[in-house]
Each structure stands twice: as structure tokens, then as C-alpha cells.
Amino acid sequence: MELLSGLLSSLGLSGAAGLNAYIPLLLVGLLSRFGVMDLAAPFDLLGNTWVLLGVAVIGALDFVGDKIPGVDHALHLLGGVVNTAAGAVLFAAQTGVADVPPALSMALGLLVAGGVHATRTAARPVATATTGGLANPVVSGLEDGTSLLLSVLAVFVPLLAVILLVALVVVAYRFWTRMRRRPRPI
């Protein structure tokens, strides 16, 4: 049962990292720091004071920058690396207690976080173009809130996190296909 719970938690946290790399890293680091969550080495470094401060500062800069049209697109390009790497680390950190090989868990984390991030990156230009950038702060806020919710659920109720993650993928896919079918003005 612990293996299944660890895998579900890993999926939820890596999916949350696809939306915002810093929220799940900060949450897992703080929970580790305060003894709520045990992380095996080297992932226990997430609870280090300096790592937490670094993640918090960079996360705050990303939080603000992601609300600004143009800047958000640059951050999403950089996020292709950062978010997927965070997803890999979070997946591996959670499955470290189970008998899942580290390389496999990191690859799975890369795939989950990368897939969520790619979907996010593809959908954001549509929101920017259709609203002249006015919806960017709202969309970014929804992404951040969803990342926080997914992170908390992944730690405390992993099954709900995975259900929410699947629901998000389905909604994003339907939105994407609906937007692609729209007739374009000539």
C-alpha cells in the first residue's frame, strides 16, 4: 500500500511542478524541515534553510513575472527545463522510500511534469492572443492555485491529487481541440 501511495503522491507532485515548479518544491521542503515528511538523501536537501530561501526567492520572482505578458512566455521557455527537472526531483523524492529505481522515477517525473508544462505552454498563447494579455494574470493565478492544491493533495490525499491531475489533462485537451477547430478570420 505504501508503494501505491508513494507513486500517487509522486504523480501529483510532479504534475504540480509542471504548473509551477516552486510551489511543490517549497511545500515538500518545508514539510521535510518541520518533520512532517521524511526524504531520503540527497532529496533531504530540499529541507535545508538555504535551499528553501533560494526556492522561495526564485519562486516569488516567477510568481510576479508569470503575470506579465511576454515575460511569462520567456519564463515558460525556461520552465521547460526547470519545471521538468523539479518534477523529476519530486517524483524521485517521493518514490525514494519505495523500491522504484531512481532513474525510472526521475524519468517518470520528467514525463509527467513535462507533459503538464507543455500543455500549459501551449494553452497560454491562446489566452494571451484572445484577450490581449488581460487574462494572463488570472490564468497564472489559476495555475498557481491549482499547483498548490495538487501539491497539498499529493502529500495528504494522493488519490485525489491524481484524479484532479487527470481531470486537468482532460479539460486542457478539450479546450485545446475546441480552440483548434475555431474558424480563423482571414
Coordinates of C-alpha atoms in Angstrom, one line a residue:
M1 CA 0.0 0.0 0.0
E2 CA 2.9 2.3 0.7
L3 CA 4.2 1.8 -2.8
L4 CA 0.9 2.8 -4.3
S5 CA 0.6 5.8 -2.1
G6 CA 4.1 6.9 -2.9
L7 CA 3.5 6.5 -6.6
L8 CA 0.3 8.5 -6.4
S9 CA 1.9 11.2 -4.4
S10 CA 4.8 11.3 -6.9
L11 CA 2.4 11.7 -9.8
G12 CA 0.6 14.5 -8.0
L13 CA 3.7 16.4 -7.0
S14 CA 5.4 16.1 -10.4
G15 CA 2.1 17.3 -12.1
A16 CA 2.0 20.2 -9.8
A17 CA 5.6 21.0 -10.7
G18 CA 4.5 21.1 -14.4
L19 CA 2.3 24.1 -13.5
N20 CA 4.6 25.8 -11.0
A21 CA 8.0 24.3 -10.1
Y22 CA 8.5 26.3 -6.9
I23 CA 5.2 25.6 -5.0
P24 CA 5.6 21.8 -4.6
L25 CA 9.4 22.2 -4.0
L26 CA 8.8 24.7 -1.3
L27 CA 5.9 22.7 0.2
V28 CA 7.9 19.4 0.3
G29 CA 11.0 21.2 1.6
L30 CA 9.0 22.9 4.4
L31 CA 7.3 19.7 5.4
S32 CA 10.6 17.9 5.5
R33 CA 12.1 20.8 7.5
F34 CA 9.4 20.5 10.1
G35 CA 9.5 16.7 10.3
V36 CA 6.1 16.1 8.7
M37 CA 7.7 14.3 5.7
D38 CA 10.9 12.2 5.6
L39 CA 13.0 12.5 2.5
A40 CA 15.9 10.2 1.8
A41 CA 19.3 11.6 0.8
P42 CA 20.0 13.5 -1.4
F43 CA 16.4 14.8 -1.5
D44 CA 16.5 15.8 2.1
L45 CA 18.5 18.9 0.9
L46 CA 15.1 20.3 0.0
G47 CA 14.6 21.0 3.7
N48 CA 17.9 22.9 4.0
T49 CA 17.3 26.6 5.0
W50 CA 19.4 27.9 2.1
V51 CA 17.7 25.8 -0.4
L52 CA 14.3 26.8 0.9
L53 CA 15.3 30.5 0.8
G54 CA 16.6 30.1 -2.8
V55 CA 13.4 28.3 -3.9
A56 CA 11.2 31.0 -2.2
V57 CA 13.1 33.9 -3.8
I58 CA 13.1 32.4 -7.3
G59 CA 9.5 31.3 -6.8
A60 CA 8.4 34.9 -5.9
L61 CA 10.2 36.3 -8.9
D62 CA 8.5 33.7 -11.1
F63 CA 5.1 34.4 -9.4
V64 CA 5.3 38.1 -10.4
G65 CA 6.9 37.5 -13.8
D66 CA 4.3 35.0 -14.9
K67 CA 1.6 37.6 -14.6
I68 CA 3.2 39.8 -17.3
P69 CA 2.5 39.1 -21.0
G70 CA 5.8 38.5 -22.8
V71 CA 7.7 37.8 -19.6
D72 CA 5.5 34.8 -19.0
H73 CA 6.4 33.3 -22.4
A74 CA 10.1 33.7 -21.6
L75 CA 9.6 32.1 -18.2
H76 CA 7.7 29.2 -19.9
L77 CA 10.6 28.5 -22.2
L78 CA 13.0 28.4 -19.2
G79 CA 10.3 26.4 -17.4
G80 CA 10.6 23.7 -19.9
V81 CA 13.8 22.8 -18.2
V82 CA 13.1 24.0 -14.6
N83 CA 9.6 22.6 -14.3
T84 CA 10.5 19.2 -15.7
A85 CA 13.6 18.9 -13.5
A86 CA 11.6 19.8 -10.5
G87 CA 9.0 17.2 -11.4
A88 CA 11.8 14.6 -11.8
V89 CA 13.2 15.5 -8.4
L90 CA 9.8 15.5 -6.7
F91 CA 8.9 12.2 -8.2
A92 CA 12.2 10.6 -7.2
A93 CA 12.0 12.1 -3.7
Q94 CA 8.6 10.6 -3.1
T95 CA 9.3 7.2 -4.5
G96 CA 12.7 7.0 -2.7
V97 CA 11.0 5.2 0.1
A98 CA 9.6 2.6 -2.3
D99 CA 11.6 0.1 -4.3
V100 CA 11.4 2.1 -7.6
P101 CA 14.8 2.6 -9.3
P102 CA 15.8 6.3 -9.1
A103 CA 16.4 6.5 -12.9
L104 CA 12.9 5.2 -13.6
S105 CA 11.3 7.5 -11.1
M106 CA 13.1 10.6 -12.4
A107 CA 12.1 9.6 -16.0
L108 CA 8.5 9.3 -14.9
G109 CA 8.7 12.7 -13.2
L110 CA 10.2 14.3 -16.3
L111 CA 7.4 12.9 -18.4
V112 CA 4.5 13.9 -16.1
A113 CA 5.9 17.4 -15.3
G114 CA 7.0 17.9 -18.9
G115 CA 3.6 16.9 -20.3
V116 CA 1.7 19.2 -17.9
H117 CA 4.2 22.1 -18.6
A118 CA 3.9 21.5 -22.4
T119 CA 0.1 21.7 -22.2
R120 CA 0.4 24.9 -20.1
T121 CA 2.8 26.4 -22.5
A122 CA 0.6 25.6 -25.5
A123 CA -2.5 27.0 -23.9
R124 CA -1.1 30.3 -22.6
P125 CA -0.5 31.9 -26.0
V126 CA -4.2 31.2 -26.8
A127 CA -5.3 33.1 -23.7
T128 CA -2.9 35.9 -24.5
A129 CA -4.0 36.3 -28.1
T130 CA -7.7 36.1 -27.4
T131 CA -7.7 38.6 -24.5
G132 CA -4.8 40.8 -25.5
G133 CA -2.9 39.6 -22.4
L134 CA -5.5 40.7 -20.0
A135 CA -6.3 37.2 -18.9
N136 CA -2.6 36.3 -18.2
P137 CA -2.7 37.2 -14.5
V138 CA -5.9 35.3 -14.0
V139 CA -4.7 32.2 -15.9
S140 CA -1.4 32.4 -14.0
G141 CA -3.2 32.7 -10.7
L142 CA -5.3 29.7 -11.5
E143 CA -2.2 27.7 -12.4
D144 CA -0.5 28.7 -9.1
G145 CA -3.6 27.9 -7.1
T146 CA -4.0 24.5 -8.9
S147 CA -0.3 23.7 -8.3
L148 CA -0.8 24.5 -4.6
L149 CA -3.9 22.4 -4.4
L150 CA -2.3 19.5 -6.3
S151 CA 0.8 19.7 -4.0
V152 CA -1.2 19.6 -0.8
L153 CA -3.5 16.8 -2.1
A154 CA -0.4 14.8 -3.3
V155 CA 1.1 14.8 0.1
F156 CA -2.0 14.2 2.2
V157 CA -4.6 12.6 -0.1
P158 CA -2.6 11.3 -3.1
L159 CA -5.5 9.6 -4.8
L160 CA -7.5 12.9 -5.1
A161 CA -4.4 14.6 -6.5
V162 CA -4.1 12.1 -9.3
I163 CA -7.9 12.3 -10.0
L164 CA -7.5 16.1 -10.2
L165 CA -4.5 15.8 -12.4
V166 CA -6.3 13.5 -14.8
A167 CA -9.3 15.9 -14.8
L168 CA -7.0 18.8 -15.7
V169 CA -5.5 16.9 -18.6
V170 CA -8.9 16.1 -20.0
V171 CA -10.1 19.7 -19.6
A172 CA -6.9 21.1 -21.2
Y173 CA -7.3 18.6 -24.1
R174 CA -10.9 19.6 -24.7
F175 CA -10.0 23.3 -24.6
W176 CA -7.1 22.8 -27.0
T177 CA -9.2 20.8 -29.5
R178 CA -12.1 23.3 -29.3
M179 CA -9.7 26.2 -29.9
R180 CA -8.1 24.5 -32.9
R181 CA -11.5 23.9 -34.5
R182 CA -12.5 27.5 -34.4
P183 CA -12.6 29.2 -37.8
R184 CA -9.9 31.8 -38.1
P185 CA -10.6 35.2 -39.6
I186 CA -9.0 35.8 -43.0

